[in-house]
GROMACS .gro file of C-alpha atoms in nm:
model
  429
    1UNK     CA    1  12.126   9.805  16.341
    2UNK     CA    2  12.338   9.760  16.682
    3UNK     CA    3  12.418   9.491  16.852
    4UNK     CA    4  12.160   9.618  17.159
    5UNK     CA    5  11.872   9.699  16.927
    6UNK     CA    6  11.890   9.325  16.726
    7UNK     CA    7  11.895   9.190  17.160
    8UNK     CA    8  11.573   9.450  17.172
    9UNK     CA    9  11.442   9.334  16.881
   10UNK     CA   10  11.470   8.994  16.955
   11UNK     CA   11  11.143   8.741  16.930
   12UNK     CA   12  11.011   8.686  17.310
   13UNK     CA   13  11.095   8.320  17.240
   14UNK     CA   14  11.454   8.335  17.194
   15UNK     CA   15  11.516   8.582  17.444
   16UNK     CA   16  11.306   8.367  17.685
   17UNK     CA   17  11.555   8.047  17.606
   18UNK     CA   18  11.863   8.265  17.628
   19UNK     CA   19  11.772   8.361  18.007
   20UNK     CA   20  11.671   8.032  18.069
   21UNK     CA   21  12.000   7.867  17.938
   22UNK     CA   22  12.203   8.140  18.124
   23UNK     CA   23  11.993   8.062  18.429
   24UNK     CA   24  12.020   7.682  18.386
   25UNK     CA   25  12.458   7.743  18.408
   26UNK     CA   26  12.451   7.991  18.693
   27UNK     CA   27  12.228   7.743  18.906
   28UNK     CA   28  12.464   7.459  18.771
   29UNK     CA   29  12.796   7.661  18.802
   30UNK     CA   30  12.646   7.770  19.209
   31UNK     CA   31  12.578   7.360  19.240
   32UNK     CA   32  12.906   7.282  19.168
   33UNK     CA   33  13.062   7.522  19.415
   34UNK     CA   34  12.783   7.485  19.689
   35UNK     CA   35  12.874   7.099  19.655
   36UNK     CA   36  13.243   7.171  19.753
   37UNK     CA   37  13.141   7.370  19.986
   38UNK     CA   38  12.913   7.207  20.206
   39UNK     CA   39  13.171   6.849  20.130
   40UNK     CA   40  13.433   7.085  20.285
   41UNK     CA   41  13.193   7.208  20.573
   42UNK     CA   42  13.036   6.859  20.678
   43UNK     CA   43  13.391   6.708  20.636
   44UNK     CA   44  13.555   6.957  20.871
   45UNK     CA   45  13.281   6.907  21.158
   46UNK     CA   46  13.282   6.574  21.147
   47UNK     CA   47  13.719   6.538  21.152
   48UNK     CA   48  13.748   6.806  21.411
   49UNK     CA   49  13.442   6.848  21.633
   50UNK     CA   50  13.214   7.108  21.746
   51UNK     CA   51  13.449   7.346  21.861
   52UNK     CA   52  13.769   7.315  21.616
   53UNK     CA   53  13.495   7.345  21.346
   54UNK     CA   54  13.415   7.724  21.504
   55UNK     CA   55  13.737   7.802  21.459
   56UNK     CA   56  13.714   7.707  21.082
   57UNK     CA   57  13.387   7.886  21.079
   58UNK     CA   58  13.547   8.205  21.194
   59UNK     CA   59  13.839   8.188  20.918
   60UNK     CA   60  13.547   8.104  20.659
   61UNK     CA   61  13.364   8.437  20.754
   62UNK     CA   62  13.672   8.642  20.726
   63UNK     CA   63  13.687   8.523  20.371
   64UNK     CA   64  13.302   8.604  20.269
   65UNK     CA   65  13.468   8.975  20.391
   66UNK     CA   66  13.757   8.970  20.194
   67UNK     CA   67  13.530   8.792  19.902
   68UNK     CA   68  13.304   9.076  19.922
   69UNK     CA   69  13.577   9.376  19.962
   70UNK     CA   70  13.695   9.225  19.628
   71UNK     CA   71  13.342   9.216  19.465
   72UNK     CA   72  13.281   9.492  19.535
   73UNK     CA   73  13.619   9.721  19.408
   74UNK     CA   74  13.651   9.430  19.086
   75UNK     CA   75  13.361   9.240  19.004
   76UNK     CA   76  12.988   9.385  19.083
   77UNK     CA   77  13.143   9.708  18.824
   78UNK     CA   78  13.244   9.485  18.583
   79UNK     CA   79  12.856   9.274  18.599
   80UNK     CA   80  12.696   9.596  18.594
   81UNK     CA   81  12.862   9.780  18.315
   82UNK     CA   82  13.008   9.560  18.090
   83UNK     CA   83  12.756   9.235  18.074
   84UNK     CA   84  12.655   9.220  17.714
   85UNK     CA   85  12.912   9.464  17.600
   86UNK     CA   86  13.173   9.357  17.307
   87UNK     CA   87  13.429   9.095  17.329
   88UNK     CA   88  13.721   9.346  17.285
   89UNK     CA   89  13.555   9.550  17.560
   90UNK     CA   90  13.500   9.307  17.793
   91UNK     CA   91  13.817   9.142  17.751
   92UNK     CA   92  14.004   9.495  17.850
   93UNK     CA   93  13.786   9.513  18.165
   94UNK     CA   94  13.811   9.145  18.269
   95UNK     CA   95  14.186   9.211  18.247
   96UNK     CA   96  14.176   9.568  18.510
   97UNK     CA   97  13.926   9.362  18.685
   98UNK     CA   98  14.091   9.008  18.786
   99UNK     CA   99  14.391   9.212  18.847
  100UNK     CA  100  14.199   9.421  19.137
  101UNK     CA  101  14.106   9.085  19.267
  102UNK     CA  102  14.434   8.973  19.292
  103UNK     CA  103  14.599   9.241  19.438
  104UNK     CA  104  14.316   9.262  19.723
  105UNK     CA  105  14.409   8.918  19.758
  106UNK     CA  106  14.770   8.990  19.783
  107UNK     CA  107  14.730   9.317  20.035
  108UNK     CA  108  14.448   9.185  20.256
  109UNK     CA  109  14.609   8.797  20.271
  110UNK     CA  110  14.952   8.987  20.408
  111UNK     CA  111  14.756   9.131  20.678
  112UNK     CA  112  14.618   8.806  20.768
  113UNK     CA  113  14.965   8.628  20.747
  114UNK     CA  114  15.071   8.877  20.998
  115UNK     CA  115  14.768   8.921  21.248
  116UNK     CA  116  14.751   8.487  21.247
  117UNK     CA  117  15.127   8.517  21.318
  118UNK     CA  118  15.074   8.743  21.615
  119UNK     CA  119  14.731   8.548  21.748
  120UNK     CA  120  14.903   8.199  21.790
  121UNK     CA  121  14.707   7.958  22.020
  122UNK     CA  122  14.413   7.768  21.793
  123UNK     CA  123  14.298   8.082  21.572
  124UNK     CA  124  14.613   8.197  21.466
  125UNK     CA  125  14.771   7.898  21.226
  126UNK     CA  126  14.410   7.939  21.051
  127UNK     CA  127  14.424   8.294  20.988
  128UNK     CA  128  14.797   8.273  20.878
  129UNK     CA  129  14.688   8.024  20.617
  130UNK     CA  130  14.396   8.207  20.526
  131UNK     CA  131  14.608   8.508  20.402
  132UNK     CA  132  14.884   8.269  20.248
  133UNK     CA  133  14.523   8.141  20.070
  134UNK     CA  134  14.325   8.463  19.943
  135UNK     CA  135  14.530   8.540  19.649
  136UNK     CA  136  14.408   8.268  19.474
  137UNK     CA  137  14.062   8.251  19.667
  138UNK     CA  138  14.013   8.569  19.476
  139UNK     CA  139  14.121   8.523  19.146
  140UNK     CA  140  13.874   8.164  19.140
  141UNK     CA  141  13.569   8.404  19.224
  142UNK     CA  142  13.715   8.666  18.968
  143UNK     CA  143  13.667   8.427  18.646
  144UNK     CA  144  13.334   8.323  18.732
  145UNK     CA  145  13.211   8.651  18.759
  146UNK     CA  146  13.355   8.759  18.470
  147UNK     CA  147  13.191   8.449  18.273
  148UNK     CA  148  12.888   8.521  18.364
  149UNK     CA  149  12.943   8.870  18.227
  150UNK     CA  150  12.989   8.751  17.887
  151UNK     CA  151  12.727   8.485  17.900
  152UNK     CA  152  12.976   8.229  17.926
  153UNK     CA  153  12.825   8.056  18.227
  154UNK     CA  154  12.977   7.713  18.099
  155UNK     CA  155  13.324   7.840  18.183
  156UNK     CA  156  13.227   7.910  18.507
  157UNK     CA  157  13.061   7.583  18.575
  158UNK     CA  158  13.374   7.361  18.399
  159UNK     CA  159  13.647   7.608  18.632
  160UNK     CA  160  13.429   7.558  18.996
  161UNK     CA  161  13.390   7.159  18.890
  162UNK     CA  162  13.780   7.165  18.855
  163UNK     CA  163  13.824   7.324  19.204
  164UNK     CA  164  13.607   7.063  19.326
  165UNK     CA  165  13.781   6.745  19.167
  166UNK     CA  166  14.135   6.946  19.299
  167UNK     CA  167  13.974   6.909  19.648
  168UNK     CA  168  13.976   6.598  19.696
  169UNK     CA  169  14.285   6.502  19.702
  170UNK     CA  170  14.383   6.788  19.926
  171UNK     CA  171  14.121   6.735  20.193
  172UNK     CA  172  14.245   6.369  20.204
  173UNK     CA  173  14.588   6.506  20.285
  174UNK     CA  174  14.412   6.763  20.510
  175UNK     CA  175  14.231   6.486  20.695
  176UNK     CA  176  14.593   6.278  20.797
  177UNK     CA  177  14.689   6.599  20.934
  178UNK     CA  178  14.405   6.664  21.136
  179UNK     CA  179  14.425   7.031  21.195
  180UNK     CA  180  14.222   7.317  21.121
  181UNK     CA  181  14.492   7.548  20.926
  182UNK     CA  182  14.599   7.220  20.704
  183UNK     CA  183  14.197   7.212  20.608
  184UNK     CA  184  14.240   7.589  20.539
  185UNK     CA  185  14.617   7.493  20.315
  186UNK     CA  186  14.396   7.270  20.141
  187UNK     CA  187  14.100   7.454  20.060
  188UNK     CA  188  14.262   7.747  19.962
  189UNK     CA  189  14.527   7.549  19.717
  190UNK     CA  190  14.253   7.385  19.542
  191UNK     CA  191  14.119   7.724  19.452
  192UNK     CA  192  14.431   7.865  19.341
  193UNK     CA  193  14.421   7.564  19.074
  194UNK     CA  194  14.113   7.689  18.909
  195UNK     CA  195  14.217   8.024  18.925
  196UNK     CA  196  14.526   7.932  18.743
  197UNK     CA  197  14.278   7.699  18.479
  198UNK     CA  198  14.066   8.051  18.474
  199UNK     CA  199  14.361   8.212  18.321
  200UNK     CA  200  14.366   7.940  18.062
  201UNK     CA  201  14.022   7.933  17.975
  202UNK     CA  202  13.964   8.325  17.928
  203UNK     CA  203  14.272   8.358  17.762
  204UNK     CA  204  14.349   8.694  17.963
  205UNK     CA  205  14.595   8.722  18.231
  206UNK     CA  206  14.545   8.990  18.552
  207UNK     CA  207  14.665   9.303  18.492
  208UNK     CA  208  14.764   9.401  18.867
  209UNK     CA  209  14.937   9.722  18.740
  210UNK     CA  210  14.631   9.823  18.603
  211UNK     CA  211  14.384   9.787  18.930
  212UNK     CA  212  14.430  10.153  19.029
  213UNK     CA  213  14.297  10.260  18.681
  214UNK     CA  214  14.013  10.033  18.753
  215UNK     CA  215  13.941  10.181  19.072
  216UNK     CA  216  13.956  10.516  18.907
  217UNK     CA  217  13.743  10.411  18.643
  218UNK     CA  218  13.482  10.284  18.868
  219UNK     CA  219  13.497  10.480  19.155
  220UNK     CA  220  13.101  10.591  19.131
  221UNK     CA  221  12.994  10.201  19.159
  222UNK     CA  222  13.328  10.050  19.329
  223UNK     CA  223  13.335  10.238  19.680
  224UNK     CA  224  12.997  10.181  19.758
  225UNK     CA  225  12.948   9.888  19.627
  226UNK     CA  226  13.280   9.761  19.848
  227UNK     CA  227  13.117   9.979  20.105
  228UNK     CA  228  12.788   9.791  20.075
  229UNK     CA  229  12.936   9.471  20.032
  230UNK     CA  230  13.153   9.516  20.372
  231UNK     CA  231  12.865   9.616  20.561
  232UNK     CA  232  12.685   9.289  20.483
  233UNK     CA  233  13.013   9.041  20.546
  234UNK     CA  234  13.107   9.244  20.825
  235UNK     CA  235  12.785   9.260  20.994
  236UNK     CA  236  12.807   8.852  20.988
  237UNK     CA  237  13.132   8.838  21.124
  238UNK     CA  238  13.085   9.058  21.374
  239UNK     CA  239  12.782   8.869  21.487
  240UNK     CA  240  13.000   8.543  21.436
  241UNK     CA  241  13.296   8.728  21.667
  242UNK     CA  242  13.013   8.853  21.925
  243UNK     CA  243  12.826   8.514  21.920
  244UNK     CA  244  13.193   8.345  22.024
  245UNK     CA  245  13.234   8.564  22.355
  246UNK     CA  246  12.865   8.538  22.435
  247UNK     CA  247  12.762   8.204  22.418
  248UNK     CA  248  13.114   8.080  22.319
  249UNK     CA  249  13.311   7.951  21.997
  250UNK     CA  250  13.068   7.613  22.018
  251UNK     CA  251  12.771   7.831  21.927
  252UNK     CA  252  12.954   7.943  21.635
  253UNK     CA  253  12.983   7.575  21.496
  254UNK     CA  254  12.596   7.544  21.563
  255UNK     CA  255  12.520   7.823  21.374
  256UNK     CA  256  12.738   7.723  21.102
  257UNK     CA  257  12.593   7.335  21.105
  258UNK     CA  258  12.246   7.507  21.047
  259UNK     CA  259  12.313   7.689  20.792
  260UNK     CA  260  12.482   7.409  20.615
  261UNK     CA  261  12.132   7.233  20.656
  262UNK     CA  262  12.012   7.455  20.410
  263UNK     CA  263  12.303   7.441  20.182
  264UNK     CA  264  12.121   7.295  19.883
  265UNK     CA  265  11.862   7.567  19.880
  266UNK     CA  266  12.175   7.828  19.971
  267UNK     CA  267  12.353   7.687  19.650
  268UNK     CA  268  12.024   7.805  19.457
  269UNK     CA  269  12.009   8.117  19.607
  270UNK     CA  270  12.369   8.185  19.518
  271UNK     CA  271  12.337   8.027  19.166
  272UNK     CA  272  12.084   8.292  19.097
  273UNK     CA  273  12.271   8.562  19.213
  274UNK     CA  274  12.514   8.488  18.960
  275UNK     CA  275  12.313   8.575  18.670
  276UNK     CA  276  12.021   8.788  18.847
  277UNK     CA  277  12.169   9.143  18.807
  278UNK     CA  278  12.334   9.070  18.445
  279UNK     CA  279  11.981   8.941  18.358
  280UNK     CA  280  11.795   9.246  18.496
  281UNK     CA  281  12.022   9.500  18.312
  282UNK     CA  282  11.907   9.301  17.997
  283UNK     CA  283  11.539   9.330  18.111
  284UNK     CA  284  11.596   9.712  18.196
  285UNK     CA  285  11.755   9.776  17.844
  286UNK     CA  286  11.498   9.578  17.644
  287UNK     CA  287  11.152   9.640  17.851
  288UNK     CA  288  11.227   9.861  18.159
  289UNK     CA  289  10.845   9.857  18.244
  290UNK     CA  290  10.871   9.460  18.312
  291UNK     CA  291  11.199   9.512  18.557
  292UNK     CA  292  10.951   9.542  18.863
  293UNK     CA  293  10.780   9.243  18.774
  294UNK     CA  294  11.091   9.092  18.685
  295UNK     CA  295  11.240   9.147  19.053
  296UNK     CA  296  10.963   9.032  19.222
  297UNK     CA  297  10.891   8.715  19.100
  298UNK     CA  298  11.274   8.649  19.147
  299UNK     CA  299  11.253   8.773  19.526
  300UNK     CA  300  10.939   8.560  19.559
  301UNK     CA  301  11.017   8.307  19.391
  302UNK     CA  302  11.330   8.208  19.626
  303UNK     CA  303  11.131   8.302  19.952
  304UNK     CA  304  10.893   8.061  19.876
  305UNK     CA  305  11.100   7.811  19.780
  306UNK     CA  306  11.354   7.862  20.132
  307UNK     CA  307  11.019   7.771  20.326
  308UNK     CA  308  10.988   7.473  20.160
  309UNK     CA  309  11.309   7.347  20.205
  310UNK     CA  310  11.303   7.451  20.553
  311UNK     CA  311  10.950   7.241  20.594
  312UNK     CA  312  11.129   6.936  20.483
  313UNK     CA  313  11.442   7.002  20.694
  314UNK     CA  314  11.202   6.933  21.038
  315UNK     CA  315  11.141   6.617  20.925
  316UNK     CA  316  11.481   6.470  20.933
  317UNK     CA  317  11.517   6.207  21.194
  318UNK     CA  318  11.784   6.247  21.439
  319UNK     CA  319  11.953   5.950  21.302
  320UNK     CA  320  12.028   6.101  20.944
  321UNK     CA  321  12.105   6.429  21.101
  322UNK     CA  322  12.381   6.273  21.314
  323UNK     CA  323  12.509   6.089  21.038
  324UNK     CA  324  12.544   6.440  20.797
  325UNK     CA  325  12.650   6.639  21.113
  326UNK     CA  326  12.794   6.426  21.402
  327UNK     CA  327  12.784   6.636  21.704
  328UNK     CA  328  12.703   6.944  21.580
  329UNK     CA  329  12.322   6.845  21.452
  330UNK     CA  330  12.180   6.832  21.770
  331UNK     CA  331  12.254   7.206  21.855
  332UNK     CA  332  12.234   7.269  21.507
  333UNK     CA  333  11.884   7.137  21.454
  334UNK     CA  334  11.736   7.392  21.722
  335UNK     CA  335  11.770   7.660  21.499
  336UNK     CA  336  11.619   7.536  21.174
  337UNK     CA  337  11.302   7.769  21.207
  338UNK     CA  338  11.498   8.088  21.235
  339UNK     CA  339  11.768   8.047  20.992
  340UNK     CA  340  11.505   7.920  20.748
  341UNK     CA  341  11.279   8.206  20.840
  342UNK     CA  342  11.598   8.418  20.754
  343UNK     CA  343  11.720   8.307  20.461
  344UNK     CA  344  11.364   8.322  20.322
  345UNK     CA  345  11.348   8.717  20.396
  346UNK     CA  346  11.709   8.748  20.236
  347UNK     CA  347  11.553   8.550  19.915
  348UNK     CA  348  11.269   8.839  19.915
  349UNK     CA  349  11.529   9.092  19.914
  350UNK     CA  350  11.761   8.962  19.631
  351UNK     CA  351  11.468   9.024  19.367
  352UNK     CA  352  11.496   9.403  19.513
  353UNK     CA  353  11.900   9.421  19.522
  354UNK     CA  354  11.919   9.279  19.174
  355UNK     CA  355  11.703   9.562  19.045
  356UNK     CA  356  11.898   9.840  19.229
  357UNK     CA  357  12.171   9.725  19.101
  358UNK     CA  358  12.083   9.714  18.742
  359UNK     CA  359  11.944  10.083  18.786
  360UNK     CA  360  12.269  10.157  18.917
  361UNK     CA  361  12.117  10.281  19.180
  362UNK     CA  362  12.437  10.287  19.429
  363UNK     CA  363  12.323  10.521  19.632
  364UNK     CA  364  12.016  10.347  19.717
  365UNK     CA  365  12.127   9.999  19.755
  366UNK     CA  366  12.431  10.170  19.996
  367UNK     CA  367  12.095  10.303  20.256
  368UNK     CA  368  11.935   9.988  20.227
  369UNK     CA  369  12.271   9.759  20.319
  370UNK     CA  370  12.345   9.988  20.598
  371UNK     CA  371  12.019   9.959  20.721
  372UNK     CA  372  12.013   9.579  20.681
  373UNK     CA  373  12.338   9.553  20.852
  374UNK     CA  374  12.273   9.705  21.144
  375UNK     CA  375  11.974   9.507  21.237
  376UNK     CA  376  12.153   9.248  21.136
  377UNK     CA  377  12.457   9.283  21.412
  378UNK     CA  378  12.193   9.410  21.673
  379UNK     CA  379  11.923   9.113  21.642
  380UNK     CA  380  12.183   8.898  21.607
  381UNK     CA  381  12.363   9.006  21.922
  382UNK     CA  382  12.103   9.138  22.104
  383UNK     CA  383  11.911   8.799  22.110
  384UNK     CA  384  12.268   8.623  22.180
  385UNK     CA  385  12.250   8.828  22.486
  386UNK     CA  386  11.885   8.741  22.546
  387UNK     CA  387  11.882   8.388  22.502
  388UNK     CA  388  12.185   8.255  22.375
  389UNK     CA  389  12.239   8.134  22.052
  390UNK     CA  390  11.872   8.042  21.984
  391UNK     CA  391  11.805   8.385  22.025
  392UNK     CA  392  12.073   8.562  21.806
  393UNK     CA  393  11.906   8.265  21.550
  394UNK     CA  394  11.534   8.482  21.653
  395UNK     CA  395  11.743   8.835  21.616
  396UNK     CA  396  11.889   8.719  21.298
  397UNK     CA  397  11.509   8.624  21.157
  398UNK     CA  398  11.370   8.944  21.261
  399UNK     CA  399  11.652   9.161  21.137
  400UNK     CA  400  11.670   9.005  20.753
  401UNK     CA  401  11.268   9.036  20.712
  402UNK     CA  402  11.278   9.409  20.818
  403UNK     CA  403  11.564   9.505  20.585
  404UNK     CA  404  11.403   9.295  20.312
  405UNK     CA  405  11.166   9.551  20.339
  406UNK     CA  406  11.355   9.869  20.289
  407UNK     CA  407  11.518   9.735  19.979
  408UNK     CA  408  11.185   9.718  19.831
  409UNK     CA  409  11.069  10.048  19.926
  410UNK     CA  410  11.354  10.176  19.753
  411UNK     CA  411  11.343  10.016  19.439
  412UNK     CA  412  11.015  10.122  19.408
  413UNK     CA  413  11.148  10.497  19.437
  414UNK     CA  414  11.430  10.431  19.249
  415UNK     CA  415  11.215  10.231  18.936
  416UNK     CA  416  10.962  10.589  18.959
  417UNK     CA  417  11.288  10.793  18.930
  418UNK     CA  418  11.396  10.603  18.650
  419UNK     CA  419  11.104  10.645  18.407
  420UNK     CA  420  11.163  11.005  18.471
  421UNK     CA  421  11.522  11.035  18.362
  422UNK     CA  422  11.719  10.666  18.229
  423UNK     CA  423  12.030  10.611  18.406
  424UNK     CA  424  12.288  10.459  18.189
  425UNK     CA  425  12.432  10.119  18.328
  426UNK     CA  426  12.644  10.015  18.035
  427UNK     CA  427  12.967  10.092  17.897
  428UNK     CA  428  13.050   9.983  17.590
  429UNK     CA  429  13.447  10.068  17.610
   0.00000   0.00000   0.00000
């Protein structure tokens, strides 16, 4: 008997306790980097002040970009086709893998270096240190993907905990500075110390030389999934860019302090993410009738729980709020309602994404980001225009619930298609 048809065979039980321990790391591994994250974000607005901190802001969204151009060529392939697969297999393509990430990190952080270089004034030094950063920004996110692929959601838990304890330190160091590119020195160095520990605890080192056989190798997943990933990072930072010149960088930090508001509930969101398409593939190969199910109860699941947190958000006194934020909660607490409202919708549509993406489904999941994206940079903008940045908050809303919708229209389509003809989402070497 294979390995696949003992997991198929499996009692309900321990197949149940295996999702739920896998679970229980990627919501503990996304806690752990959420934390840092949201240290790093409340300590930044409260050194620097409202508008220095939309200047961070900007440099932080032009790393989700560069994090997703990387997901998308390395890591999303690697989660779809080799979760589950053998150890000798998956250590070969966590090898090609990391080594893509790296070498995006390398080409894309030289093009920073340069553009920062030419910028000057108070976005410039950021960007500079941004690119001088994303080498080992990458690599970090590489390894905990790749974890996660194997199962090994520990690893990826221990390796974000040591980026956190390397922070420390380095935003102290930041802090006596007092400048936004020494926060982005810091940040970034602290990552490139768990990337290193990554290395150490996987045992595998990146294989640079051997991302364009990677590419080639994935090219029916990796282009559109970069493509699809792009489209969803750009669309923010576009919006972010837009936002600046229309209602100024200011509004940028406001947006920014709201959504670090819902940070906790973000961290859960992202946690599940982690493990949500490995663990669909698993449900497609053992019952692909319960995949549907499986999605939804994800998608709603996470909705549900956004408006909650949300709820409790508008209860905050203005006291605590100023304490967490400084300056930035007061125009940050005007837009709880809409970010919450649009973080729920983008919950909904996770349970849909996951399942595309387990189908393989590229195509699909392509339409639907495209679609998504471009509501998303026209109610965000267009409501900018309208009413400032209340209303891009509105147009953000709006935009997330309506594209939540077309990526469950086509999983439906694309779940019919598949009990028609299987597609084949795992390689095995």
């Amino acid at each position: 008997m294979t390995t696949e048809e003992e997991k198929a065979t499996a009692p309900a039980g321990s197949v149940r306790r295996g999702f739920v321990g896998r679970l229980s790391w990627g919501l503990a591994d996304q806690a752990a980097s959420s934390i840092s994250n949201f240290a790093v974000g409340i300590y930044v607005a409260r050194s620097l002040g409202v508008t220095a901190f939309g200047v961070f802001s900007l440099a932080w969204v032009t790393y989700g970009v560069v994090l997703n151009v990387s997901r998308g060529l390395a890591t999303d392939p690697l989660v779809v086709r080799f979760s589950g697969a053998s150890d000798a297999s998956w250590r070969g393509a966590v090898a090609r893998s990391s080594g893509t990430a790296l070498g995006v990190g390398a080409a894309i952080g030289a093009a920073c270096l340069l553009v920062g270089l030419a910028l000057g004034g108070r976005v410039g030094p950021a960007f500079a240190c941004l690119g001088v950063m994303l080498p080992g920004l990458l690599l970090q996110d590489a390894w905990r993907y790749a974890f996660f692929a194997a199962g090994a959601g520990r690893k990826a838990f221990v390796n974000d905990v040591v980026w956190g304890v390397a922070l420390v330190p380095a935003m102290v160091a930041a802090a006596r500075v007092g400048s936004v590119a020494a926060f982005v020195l810091a940040w970034g160095a602290s990552a490139t110390v768990a990337a290193a520990y990554g290395c150490v605890q996987s045992g595998i080192l990146p294989r640079a030389a051997r991302a364009r056989a990677w590419l080639r190798e994935q090219r029916d997943l990796g282009y559109r999934y970069l493509v699809e990933n792009v489209s969803l990072s750009g669309a923010s930072q576009l919006r972010a860019y837009g936002l600046g010149v229309i209602a100024g960088v200011g509004a940028v930090g406001a947006v920014r302090g709201a959504e670090l508001l819902l940070g906790p509930f973000l961290a859960v969101l992202m946690g599940l993410s982690l493990v949500t398409v490995a663990e669909a593939a698993r449900v497609l190969r053992r019952a692909p009738h319960r995949l549907g199910s499986f999605c939804l109860l994800l998608g709603g699941g996470q909705a549900v729980a956004a408006l909650l947190w949300g709820g409790a958000l508008l209860l905050i006194p203005d006291r605590l709020g100023e304490l967490v934020l400084g300056d930035v909660w007061h125009s940050a607490a005007q837009l709880i309602v809409p970010v919450t409202l649009g973080v729920a919708g983008a919950g909904l549509g996770t349970g849909a994404a996951a399942g595309l993406r387990a189908l393989a489904a590229a195509r699909r999941s392509l339409r639907c980001q495209l679609f998504a994206s471009a509501c998303y940079v026209t109610g965000g903008l267009g409501g900018a225009a309208l009413a400032g940045t209340v209303g891009s908050a509105w147009g953000v809303a709006a935009a997330t619930l309506a594209g939540s919708a077309v990526w469950w229209l086509q999983l439906r389509s694309a779940l019919r298609e598949h009990l028609k003809e299987p597609i084949p989402e795992v390689r095995t070497s």
